[in-house]
PDB file of C-alpha atoms in Angstrom:
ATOM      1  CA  UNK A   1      13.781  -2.147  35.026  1.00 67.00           C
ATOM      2  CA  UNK A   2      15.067  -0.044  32.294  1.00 66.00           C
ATOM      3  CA  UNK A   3      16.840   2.047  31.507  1.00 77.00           C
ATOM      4  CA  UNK A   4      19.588  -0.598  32.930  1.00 79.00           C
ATOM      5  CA  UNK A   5      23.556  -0.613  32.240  1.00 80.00           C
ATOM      6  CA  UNK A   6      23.921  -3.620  29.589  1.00 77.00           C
ATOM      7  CA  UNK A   7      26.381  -5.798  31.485  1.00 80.00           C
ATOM      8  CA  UNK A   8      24.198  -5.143  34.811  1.00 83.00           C
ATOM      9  CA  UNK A   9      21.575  -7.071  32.549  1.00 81.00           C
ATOM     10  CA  UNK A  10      24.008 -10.049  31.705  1.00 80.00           C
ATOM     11  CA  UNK A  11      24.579 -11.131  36.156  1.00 82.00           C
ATOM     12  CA  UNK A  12      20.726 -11.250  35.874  1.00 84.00           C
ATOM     13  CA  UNK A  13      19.452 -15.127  36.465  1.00 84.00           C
ATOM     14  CA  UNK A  14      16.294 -14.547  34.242  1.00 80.00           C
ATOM     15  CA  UNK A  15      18.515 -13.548  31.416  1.00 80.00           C
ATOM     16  CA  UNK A  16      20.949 -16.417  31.729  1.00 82.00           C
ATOM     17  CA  UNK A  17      17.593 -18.847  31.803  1.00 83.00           C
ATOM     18  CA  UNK A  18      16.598 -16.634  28.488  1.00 79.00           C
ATOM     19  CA  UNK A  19      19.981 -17.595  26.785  1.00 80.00           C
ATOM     20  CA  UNK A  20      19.908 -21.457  28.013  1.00 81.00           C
ATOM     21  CA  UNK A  21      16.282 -21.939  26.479  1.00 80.00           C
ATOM     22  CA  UNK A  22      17.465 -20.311  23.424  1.00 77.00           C
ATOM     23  CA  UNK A  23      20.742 -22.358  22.666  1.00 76.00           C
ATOM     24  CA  UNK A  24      19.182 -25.068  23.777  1.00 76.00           C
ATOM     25  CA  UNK A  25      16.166 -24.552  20.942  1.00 73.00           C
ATOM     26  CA  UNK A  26      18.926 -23.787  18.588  1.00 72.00           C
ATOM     27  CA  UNK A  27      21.300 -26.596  19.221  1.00 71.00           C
ATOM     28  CA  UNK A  28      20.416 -28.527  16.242  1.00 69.00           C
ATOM     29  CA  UNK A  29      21.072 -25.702  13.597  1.00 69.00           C
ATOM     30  CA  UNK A  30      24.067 -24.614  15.697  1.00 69.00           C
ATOM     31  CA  UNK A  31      25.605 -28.253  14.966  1.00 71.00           C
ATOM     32  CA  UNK A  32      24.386 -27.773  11.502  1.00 72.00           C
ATOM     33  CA  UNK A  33      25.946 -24.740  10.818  1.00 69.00           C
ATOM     34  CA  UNK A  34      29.238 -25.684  12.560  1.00 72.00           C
ATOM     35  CA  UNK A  35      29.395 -29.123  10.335  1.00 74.00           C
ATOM     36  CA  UNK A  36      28.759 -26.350   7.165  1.00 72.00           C
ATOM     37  CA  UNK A  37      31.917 -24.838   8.490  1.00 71.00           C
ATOM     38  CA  UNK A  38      33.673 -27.990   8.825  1.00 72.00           C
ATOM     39  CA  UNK A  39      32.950 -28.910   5.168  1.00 72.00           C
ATOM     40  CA  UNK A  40      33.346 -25.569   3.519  1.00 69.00           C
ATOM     41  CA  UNK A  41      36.810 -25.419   5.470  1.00 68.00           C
ATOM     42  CA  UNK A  42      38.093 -28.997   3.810  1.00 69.00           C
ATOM     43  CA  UNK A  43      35.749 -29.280   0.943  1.00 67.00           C
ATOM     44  CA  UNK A  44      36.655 -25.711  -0.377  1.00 67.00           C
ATOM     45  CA  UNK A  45      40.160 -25.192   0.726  1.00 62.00           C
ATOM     46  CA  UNK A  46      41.309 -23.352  -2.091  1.00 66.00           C
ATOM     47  CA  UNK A  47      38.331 -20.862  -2.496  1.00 68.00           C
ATOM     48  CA  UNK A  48      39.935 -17.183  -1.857  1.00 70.00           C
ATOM     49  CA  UNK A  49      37.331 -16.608   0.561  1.00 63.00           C
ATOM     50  CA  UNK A  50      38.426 -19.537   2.884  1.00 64.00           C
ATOM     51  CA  UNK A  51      41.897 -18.552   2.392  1.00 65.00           C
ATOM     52  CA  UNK A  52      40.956 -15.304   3.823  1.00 65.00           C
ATOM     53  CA  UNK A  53      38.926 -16.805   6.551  1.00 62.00           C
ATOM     54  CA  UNK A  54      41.571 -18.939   7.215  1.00 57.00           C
ATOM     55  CA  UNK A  55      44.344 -16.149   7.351  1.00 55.00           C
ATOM     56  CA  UNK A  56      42.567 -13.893   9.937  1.00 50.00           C
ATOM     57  CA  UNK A  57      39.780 -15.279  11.497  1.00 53.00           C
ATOM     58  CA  UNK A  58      39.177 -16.260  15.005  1.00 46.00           C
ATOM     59  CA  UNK A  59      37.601 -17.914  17.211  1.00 49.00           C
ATOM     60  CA  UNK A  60      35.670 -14.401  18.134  1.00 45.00           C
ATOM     61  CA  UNK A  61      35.198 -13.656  14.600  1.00 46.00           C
ATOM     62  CA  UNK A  62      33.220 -16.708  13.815  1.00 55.00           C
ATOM     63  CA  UNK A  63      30.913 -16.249  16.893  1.00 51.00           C
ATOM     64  CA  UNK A  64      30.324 -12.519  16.006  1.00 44.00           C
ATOM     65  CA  UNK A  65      28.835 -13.486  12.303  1.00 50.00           C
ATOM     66  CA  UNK A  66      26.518 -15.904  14.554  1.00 61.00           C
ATOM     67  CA  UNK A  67      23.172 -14.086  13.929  1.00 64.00           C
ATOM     68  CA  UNK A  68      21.583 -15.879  17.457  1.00 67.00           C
ATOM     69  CA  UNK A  69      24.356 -14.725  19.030  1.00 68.00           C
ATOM     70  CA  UNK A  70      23.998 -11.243  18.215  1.00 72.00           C
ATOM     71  CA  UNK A  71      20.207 -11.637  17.580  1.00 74.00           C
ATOM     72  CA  UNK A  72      20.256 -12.030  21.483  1.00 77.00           C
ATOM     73  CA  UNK A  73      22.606  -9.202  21.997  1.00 79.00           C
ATOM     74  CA  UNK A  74      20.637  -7.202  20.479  1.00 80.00           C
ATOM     75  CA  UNK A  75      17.821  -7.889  22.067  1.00 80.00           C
ATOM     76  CA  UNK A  76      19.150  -7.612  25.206  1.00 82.00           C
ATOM     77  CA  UNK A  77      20.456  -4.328  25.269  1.00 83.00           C
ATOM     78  CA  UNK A  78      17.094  -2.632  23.412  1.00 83.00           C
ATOM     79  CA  UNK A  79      15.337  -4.140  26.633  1.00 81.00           C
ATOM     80  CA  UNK A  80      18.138  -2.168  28.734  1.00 84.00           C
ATOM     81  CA  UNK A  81      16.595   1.289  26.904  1.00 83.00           C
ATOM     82  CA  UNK A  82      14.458   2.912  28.161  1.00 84.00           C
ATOM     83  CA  UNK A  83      13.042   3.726  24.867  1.00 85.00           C
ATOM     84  CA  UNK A  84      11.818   0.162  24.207  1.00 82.00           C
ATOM     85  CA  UNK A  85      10.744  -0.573  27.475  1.00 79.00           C
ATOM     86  CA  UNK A  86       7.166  -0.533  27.004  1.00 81.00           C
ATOM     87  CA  UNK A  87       7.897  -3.755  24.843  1.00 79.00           C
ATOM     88  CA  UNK A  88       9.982  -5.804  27.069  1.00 78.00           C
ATOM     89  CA  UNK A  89       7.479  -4.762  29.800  1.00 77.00           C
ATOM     90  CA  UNK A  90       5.026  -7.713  29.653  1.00 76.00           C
ATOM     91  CA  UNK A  91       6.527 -10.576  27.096  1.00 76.00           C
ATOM     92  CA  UNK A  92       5.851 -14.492  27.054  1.00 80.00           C
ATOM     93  CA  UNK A  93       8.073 -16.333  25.150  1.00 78.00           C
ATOM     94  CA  UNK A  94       6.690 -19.211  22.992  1.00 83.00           C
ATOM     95  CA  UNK A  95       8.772 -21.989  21.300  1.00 84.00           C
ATOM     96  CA  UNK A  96       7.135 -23.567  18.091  1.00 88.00           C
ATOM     97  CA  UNK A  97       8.484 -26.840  16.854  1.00 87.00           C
ATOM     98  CA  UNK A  98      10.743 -26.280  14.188  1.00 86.00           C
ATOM     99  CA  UNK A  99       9.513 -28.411  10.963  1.00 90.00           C
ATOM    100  CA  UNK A 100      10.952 -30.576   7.900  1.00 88.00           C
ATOM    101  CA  UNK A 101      10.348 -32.682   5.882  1.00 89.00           C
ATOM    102  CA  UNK A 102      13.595 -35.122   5.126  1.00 87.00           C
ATOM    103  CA  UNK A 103      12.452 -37.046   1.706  1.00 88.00           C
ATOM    104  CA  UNK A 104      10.616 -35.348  -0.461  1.00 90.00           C
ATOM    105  CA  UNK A 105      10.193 -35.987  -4.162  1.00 92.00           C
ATOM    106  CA  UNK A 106      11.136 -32.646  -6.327  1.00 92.00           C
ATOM    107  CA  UNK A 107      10.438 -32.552 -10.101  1.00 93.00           C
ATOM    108  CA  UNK A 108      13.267 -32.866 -12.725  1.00 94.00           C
ATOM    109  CA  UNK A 109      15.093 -29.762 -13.885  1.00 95.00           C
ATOM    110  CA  UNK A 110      14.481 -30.955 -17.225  1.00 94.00           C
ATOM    111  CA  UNK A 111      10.971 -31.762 -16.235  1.00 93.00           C
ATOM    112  CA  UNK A 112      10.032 -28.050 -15.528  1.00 92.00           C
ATOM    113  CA  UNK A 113      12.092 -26.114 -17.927  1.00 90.00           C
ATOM    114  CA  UNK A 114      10.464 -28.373 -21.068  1.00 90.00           C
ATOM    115  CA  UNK A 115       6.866 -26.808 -19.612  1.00 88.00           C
ATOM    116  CA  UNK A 116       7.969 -23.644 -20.610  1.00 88.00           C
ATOM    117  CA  UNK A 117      10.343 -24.419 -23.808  1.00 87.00           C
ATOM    118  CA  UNK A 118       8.956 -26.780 -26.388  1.00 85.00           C
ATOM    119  CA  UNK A 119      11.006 -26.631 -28.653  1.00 86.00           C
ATOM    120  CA  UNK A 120      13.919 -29.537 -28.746  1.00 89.00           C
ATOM    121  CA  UNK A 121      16.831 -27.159 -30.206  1.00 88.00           C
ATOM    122  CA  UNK A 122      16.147 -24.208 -27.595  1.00 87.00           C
ATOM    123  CA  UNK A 123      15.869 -26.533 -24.461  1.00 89.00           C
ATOM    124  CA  UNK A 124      19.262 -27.949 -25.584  1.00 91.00           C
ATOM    125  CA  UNK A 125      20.793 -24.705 -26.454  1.00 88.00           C
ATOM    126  CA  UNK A 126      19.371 -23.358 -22.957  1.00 89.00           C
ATOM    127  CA  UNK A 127      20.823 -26.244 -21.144  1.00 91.00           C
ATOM    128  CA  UNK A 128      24.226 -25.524 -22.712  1.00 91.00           C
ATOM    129  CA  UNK A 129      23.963 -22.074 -21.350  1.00 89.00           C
ATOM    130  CA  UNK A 130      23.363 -23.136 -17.906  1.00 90.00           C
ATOM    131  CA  UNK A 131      26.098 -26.232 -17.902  1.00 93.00           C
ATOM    132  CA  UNK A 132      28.655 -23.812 -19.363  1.00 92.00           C
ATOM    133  CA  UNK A 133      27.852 -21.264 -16.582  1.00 90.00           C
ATOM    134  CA  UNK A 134      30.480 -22.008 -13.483  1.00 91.00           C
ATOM    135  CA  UNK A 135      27.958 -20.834 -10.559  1.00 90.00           C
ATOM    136  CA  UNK A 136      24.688 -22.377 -12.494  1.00 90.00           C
ATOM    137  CA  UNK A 137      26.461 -25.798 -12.629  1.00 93.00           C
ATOM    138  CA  UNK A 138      27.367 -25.568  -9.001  1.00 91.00           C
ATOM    139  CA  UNK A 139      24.026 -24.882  -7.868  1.00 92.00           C
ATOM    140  CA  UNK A 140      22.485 -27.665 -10.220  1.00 94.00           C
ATOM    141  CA  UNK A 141      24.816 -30.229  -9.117  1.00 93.00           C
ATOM    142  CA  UNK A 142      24.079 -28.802  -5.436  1.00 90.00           C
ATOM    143  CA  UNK A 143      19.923 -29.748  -5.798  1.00 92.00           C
ATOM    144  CA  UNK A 144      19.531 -32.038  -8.447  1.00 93.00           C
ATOM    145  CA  UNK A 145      23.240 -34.402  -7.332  1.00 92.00           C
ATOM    146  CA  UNK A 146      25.269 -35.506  -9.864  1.00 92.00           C
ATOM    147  CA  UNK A 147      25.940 -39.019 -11.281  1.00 91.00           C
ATOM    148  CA  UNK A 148      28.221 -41.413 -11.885  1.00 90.00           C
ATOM    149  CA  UNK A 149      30.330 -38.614 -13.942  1.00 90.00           C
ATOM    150  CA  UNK A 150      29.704 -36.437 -11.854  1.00 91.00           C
ATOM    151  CA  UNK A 151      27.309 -34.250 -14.250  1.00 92.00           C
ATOM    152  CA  UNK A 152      24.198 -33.083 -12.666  1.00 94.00           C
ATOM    153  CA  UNK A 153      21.138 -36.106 -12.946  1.00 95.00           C
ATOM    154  CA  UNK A 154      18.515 -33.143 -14.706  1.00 95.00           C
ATOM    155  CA  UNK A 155      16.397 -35.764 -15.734  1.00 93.00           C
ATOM    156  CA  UNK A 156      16.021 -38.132 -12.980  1.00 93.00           C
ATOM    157  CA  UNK A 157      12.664 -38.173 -11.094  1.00 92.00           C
ATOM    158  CA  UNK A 158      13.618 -39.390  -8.570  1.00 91.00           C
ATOM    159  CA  UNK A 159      15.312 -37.117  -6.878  1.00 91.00           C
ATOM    160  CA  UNK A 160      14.995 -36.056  -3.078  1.00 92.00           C
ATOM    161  CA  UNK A 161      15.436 -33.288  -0.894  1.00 90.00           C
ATOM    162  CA  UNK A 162      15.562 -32.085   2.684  1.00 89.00           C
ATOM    163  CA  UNK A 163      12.975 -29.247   3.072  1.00 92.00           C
ATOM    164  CA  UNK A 164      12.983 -27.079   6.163  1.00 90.00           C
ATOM    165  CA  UNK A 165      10.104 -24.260   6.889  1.00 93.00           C
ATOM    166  CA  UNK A 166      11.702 -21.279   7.177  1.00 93.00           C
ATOM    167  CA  UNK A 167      11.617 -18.914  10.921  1.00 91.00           C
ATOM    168  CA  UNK A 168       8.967 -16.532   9.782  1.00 94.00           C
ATOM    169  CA  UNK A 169       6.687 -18.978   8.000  1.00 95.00           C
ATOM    170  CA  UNK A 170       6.573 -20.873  11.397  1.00 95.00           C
ATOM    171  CA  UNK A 171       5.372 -17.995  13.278  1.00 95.00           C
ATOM    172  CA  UNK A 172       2.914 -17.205  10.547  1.00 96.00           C
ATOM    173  CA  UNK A 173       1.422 -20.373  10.643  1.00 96.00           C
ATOM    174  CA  UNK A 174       0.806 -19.736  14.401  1.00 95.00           C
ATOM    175  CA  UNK A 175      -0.670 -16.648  13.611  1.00 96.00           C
ATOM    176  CA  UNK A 176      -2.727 -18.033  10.900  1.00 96.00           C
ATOM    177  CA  UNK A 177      -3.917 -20.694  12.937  1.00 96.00           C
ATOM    178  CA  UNK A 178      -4.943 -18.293  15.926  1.00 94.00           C
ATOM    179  CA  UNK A 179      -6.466 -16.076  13.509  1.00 94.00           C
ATOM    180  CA  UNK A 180      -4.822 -13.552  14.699  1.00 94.00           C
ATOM    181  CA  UNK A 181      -5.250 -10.395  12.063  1.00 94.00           C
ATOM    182  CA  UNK A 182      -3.718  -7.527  14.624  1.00 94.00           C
ATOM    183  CA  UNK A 183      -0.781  -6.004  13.665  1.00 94.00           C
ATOM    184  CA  UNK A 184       2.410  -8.423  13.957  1.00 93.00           C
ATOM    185  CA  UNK A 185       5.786  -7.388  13.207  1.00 93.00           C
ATOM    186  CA  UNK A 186       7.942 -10.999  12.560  1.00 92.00           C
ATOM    187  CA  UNK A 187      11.322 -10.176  13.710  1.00 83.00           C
ATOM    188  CA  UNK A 188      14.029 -12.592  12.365  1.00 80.00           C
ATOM    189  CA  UNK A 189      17.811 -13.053  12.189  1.00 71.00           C
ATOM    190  CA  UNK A 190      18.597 -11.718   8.081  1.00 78.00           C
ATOM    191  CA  UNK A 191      16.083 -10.617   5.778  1.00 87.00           C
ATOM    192  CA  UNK A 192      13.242 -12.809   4.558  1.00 91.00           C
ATOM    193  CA  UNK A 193      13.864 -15.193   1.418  1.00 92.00           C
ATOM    194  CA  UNK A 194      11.356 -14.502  -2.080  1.00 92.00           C
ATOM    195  CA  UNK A 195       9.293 -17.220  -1.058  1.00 94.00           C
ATOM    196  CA  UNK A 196       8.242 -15.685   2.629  1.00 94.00           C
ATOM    197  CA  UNK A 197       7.808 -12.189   1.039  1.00 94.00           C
ATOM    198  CA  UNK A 198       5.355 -13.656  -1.251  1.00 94.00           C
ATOM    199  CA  UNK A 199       3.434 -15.864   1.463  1.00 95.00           C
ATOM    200  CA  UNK A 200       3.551 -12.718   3.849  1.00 95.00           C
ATOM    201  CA  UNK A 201       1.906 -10.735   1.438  1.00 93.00           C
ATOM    202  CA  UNK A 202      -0.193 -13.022   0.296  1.00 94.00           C
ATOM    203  CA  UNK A 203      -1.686 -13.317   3.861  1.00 95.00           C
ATOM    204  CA  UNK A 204      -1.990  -9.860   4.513  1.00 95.00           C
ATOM    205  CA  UNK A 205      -4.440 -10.040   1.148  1.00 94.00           C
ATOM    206  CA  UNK A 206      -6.519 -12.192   3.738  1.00 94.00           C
ATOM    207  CA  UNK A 207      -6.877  -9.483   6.391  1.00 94.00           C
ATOM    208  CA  UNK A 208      -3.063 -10.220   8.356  1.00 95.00           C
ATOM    209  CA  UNK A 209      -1.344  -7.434   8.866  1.00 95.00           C
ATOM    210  CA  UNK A 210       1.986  -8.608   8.822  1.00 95.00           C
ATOM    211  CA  UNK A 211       5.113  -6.766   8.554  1.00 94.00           C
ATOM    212  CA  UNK A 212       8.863  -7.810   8.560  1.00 92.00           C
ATOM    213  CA  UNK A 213      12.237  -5.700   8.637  1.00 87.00           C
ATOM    214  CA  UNK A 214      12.536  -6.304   4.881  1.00 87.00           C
ATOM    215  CA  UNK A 215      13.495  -9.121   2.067  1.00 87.00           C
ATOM    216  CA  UNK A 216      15.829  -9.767  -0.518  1.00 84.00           C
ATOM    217  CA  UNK A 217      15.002 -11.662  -3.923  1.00 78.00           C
ATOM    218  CA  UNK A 218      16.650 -15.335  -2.905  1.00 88.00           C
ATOM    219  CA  UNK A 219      15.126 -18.042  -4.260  1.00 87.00           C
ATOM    220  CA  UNK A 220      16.062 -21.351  -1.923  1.00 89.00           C
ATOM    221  CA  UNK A 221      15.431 -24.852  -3.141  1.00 90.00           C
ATOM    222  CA  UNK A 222      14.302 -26.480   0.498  1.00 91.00           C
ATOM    223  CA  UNK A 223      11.974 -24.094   1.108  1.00 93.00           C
ATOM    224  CA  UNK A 224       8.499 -25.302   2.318  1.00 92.00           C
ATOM    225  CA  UNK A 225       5.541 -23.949   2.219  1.00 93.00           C
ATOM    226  CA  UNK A 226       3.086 -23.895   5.742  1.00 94.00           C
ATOM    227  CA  UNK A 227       0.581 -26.036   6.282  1.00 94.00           C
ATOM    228  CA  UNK A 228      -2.288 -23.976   7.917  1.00 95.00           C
ATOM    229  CA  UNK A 229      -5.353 -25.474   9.407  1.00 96.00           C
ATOM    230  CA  UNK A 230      -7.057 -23.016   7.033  1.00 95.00           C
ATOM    231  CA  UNK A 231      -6.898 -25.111   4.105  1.00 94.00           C
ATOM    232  CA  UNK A 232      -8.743 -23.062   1.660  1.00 95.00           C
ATOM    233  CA  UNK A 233      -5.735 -20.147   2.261  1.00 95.00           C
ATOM    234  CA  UNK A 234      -3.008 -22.971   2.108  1.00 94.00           C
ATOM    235  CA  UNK A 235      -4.578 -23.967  -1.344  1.00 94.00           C
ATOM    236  CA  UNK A 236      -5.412 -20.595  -2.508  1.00 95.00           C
ATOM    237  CA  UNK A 237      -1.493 -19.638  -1.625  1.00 94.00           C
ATOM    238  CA  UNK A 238      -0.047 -22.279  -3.264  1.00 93.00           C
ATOM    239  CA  UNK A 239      -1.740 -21.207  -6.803  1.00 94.00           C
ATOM    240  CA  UNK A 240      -0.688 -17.578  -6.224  1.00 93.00           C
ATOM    241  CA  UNK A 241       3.283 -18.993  -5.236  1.00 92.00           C
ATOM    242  CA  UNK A 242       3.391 -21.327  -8.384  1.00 92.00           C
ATOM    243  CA  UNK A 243       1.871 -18.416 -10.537  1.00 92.00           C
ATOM    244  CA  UNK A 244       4.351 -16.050  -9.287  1.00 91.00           C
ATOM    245  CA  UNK A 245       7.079 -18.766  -9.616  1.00 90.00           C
ATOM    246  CA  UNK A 246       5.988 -19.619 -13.253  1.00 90.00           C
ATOM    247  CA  UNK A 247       6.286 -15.686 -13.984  1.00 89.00           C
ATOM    248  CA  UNK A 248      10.115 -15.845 -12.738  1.00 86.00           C
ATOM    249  CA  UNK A 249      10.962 -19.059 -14.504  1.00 86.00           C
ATOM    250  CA  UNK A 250       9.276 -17.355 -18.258  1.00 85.00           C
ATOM    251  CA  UNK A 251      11.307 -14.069 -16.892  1.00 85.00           C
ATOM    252  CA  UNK A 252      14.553 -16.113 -16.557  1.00 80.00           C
ATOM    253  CA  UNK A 253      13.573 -17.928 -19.973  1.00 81.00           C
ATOM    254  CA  UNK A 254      13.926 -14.706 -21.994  1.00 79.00           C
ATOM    255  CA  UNK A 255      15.893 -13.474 -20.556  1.00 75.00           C
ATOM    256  CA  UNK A 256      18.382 -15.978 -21.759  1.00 61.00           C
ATOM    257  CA  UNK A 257      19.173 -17.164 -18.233  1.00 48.00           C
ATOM    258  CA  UNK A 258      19.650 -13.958 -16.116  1.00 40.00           C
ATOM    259  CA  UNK A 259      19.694 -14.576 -12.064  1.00 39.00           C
ATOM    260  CA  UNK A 260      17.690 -12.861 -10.120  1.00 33.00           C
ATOM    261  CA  UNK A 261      20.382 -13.279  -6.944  1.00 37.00           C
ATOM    262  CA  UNK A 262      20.215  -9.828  -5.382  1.00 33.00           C
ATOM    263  CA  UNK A 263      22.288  -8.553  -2.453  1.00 36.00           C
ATOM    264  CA  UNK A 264      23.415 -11.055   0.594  1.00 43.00           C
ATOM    265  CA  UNK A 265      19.949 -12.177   2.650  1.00 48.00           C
ATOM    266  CA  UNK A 266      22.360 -10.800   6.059  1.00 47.00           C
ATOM    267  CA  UNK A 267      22.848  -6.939   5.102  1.00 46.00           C
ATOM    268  CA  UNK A 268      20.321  -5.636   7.229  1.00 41.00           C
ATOM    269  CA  UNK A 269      21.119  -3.679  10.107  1.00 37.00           C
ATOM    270  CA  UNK A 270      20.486  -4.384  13.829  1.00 36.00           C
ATOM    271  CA  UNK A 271      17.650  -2.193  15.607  1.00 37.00           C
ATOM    272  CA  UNK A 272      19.438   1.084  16.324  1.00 39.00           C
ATOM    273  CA  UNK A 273      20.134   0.816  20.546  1.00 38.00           C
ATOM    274  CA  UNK A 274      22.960   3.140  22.302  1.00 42.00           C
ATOM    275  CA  UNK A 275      23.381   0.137  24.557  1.00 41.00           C
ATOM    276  CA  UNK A 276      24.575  -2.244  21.237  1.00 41.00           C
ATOM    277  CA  UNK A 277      27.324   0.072  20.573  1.00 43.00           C
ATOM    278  CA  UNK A 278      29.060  -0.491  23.755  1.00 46.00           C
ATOM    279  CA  UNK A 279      29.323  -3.668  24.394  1.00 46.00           C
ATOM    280  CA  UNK A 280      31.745  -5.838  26.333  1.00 51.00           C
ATOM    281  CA  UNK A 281      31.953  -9.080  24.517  1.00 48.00           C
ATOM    282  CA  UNK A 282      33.675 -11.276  27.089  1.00 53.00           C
ATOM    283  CA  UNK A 283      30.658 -10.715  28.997  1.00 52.00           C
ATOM    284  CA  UNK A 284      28.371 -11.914  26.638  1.00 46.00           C
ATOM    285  CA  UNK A 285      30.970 -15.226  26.162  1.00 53.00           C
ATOM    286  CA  UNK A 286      30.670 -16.004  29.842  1.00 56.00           C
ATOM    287  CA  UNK A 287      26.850 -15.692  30.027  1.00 51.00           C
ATOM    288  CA  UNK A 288      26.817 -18.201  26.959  1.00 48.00           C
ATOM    289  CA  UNK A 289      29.119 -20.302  28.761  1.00 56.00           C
ATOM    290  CA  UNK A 290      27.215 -19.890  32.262  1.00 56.00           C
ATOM    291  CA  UNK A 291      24.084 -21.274  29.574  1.00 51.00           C
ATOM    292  CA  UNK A 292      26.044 -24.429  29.440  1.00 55.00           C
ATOM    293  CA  UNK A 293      25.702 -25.371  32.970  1.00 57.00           C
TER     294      UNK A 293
END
C-alpha cells in the first residue's frame, strides 16, 4: 500500500504479528545481550565508558543502540516508500534455526603460535609482548580462561568454547543448500565479521552471487564455520579459511604483534528512507509492547 504515513503502518495487525514473530525469534539473544549489560554494568564499574553510560543513559537510549529494534524500524518505514515498494510487494518470511555448538575443543594458544615460531627464545619473547600488552591479555584471558592465578591457561588443551554461526552464514547455508546462484543481497544488523567476508567470497568463487552492505576486519573467536550439504565446498572452504588465517597469523608474527582490529563492526549506516528520519518513537515502544500480548 505504499507510499503509506509510517505510524499509519505501526496500527496495522500484520505488522504487529511481524514484530511478535521477530522478538519472539530473538528472545534468546535479547536475554543474552541484556545479561552482557548486567555484567559489564557490575563487572566493569569503573571503566570510563560505563561511567558515561551510567551518567546519561536511559532507558530509551539503550533500546535505540538495539540493532533489531531499529533493524525493524528501518524496515518498516522503507516498505512505507514508495520507492521500495516493488520489494515489500510479494515477501515470505522464513525463520532458520539459529545454530551452536556449546563444547567444543579449541587448540592451545601456545599450540598454534609454536607452528609458526620455532624458535624457543622468540616464542618466549613474543609471549612477553602479548602478556605485557593490557588489551592482548584481556582478550587471552577472555578465550583461553585463566587459572588458578588468574594468568591465562595458553597451554592447556583442553580448553572449550561456545561457538555460535553467525546471521549471514545461516542464510548462506540455506542458499547453498538450495543451490540457489541468483543474485542475493544478505541484509544484516552491523557489518559482516573477517570470517563471513571470506566464506561469502569464497562462495561466490563457486558461482553465488552474493553481496552484503559491507565488512570490517574483526576476527571473533566463536565463530563457526557452515556445514553445507555440499561437502566438497564445506571442505574446499575450510582449506581456503585456514590458508587465509595462517597468512594473518605469519602477518601478525612479523609484524611483532600488530592487530588487525579495524573500525567498530556497527558504523554502517541504515538504508537511506525519508520515512526513518521522522519517526515517532513512542509509537514504535507501544507496538513492541502490543508484541508482548
Amino acid at each position: 500500500n505504499a507510499p503509506i504515513p509510517l505510524d499509519t503502518a505501526f496500527k496495522r495487525n500484520d505488522l504487529k504479528v511481524l514484530f511478535k514473530t521477530v522478538k519472539r525469534y530473538c528472545l534468546a539473544k535479547f536475554e543474552t545481550r541484556l545479561e552482557k549489560l548486567k555484567k559489564d554494568l557490575v563487572g566493569e564499574s569503573q571503566n570510563p565508558h560505563i561511567l558515561s553510560f551510567k551518567e546519561f543513559a536511559n532507558i530509551n537510549d539503550v533500546i535505540e543502540v538495539g540493532s533489531y529494534y531499529s533493524a525493524l524500524v528501518d524496515i518498516t518505514a522503507c516498505a512505507c516508500n514508495v520507492k521500495y515498494k516493488n520489494q515489500f510487494s510479494n515477501m515470505d518470511v522464513v525463520t532458520l534455526k539459529p545454530v551452536s555448538i556449546n563444547r567444543q575443543p579449541i587448540f592451545s594458544w601456545a599450540n598454534i603460535i609454536q607452528k609458526f615460531v620455532h624458535v624457543t627464545k622468540e616464542y618466549e619473547k613474543f609471549k612477553k609482548r602479548c602478556l605485557d600488552d593490557d588489551d592482548t591479555l584481556k582478550k587471552l584471558k577472555e578465550v583461553y580462561k585463566t587459572d588458578t592465578n588468574g594468568n591465562p591457561q595458553l597451554d592447556s588443551e583442553k580448553i572449550e568454547q561456545r561457538l555460535c554461526l553467525h546471521a549471514e552464514m545461516n542464510t548462506l547455508t540455506n542458499i547453498i543448500d538450495s543451490k540457489d546462484k541468483k543474485p542475493t543481497f544478505i541484509a544484516v544488523s552491523k557489518y559482516c565479521c573477517y570470517l563471513c567476508e571470506l566464506y561469502i567470497k569464497f562462495a561466490n568463487t563457486k558461482g553465488y552471487n552474493i553481496f552484503t552492505s559491507g565488512a570490517h576486519n574483526k576476527l571473533y573467536h566463536k565463530w563457526v564455520l557452515p556445514d553445507t550439504k555440499d561437502v566438497t565446498l564445506k571442505n574446499d572452504a575450510l582449506k581456503y579459511m585456514i590458508a587465509e588465517l595462517d597468512r594473518i597469523i605469519r602477518k601478525e608474527l612479523r609484524e611483532k604483534h600488530i592487530d588487525i582490529r579495524a573500525r567498530s563492526d556497527s558504523e554502517g549506516e541504515s538504508v537511506d528512507s525519508d520515512n526513518a528520519k521522522h519517526i515517532d518513537h513512542s509509537e514504535v515502544d507501544d507496538l513492541m509492547e502490543d508484541s508482548d500480548n
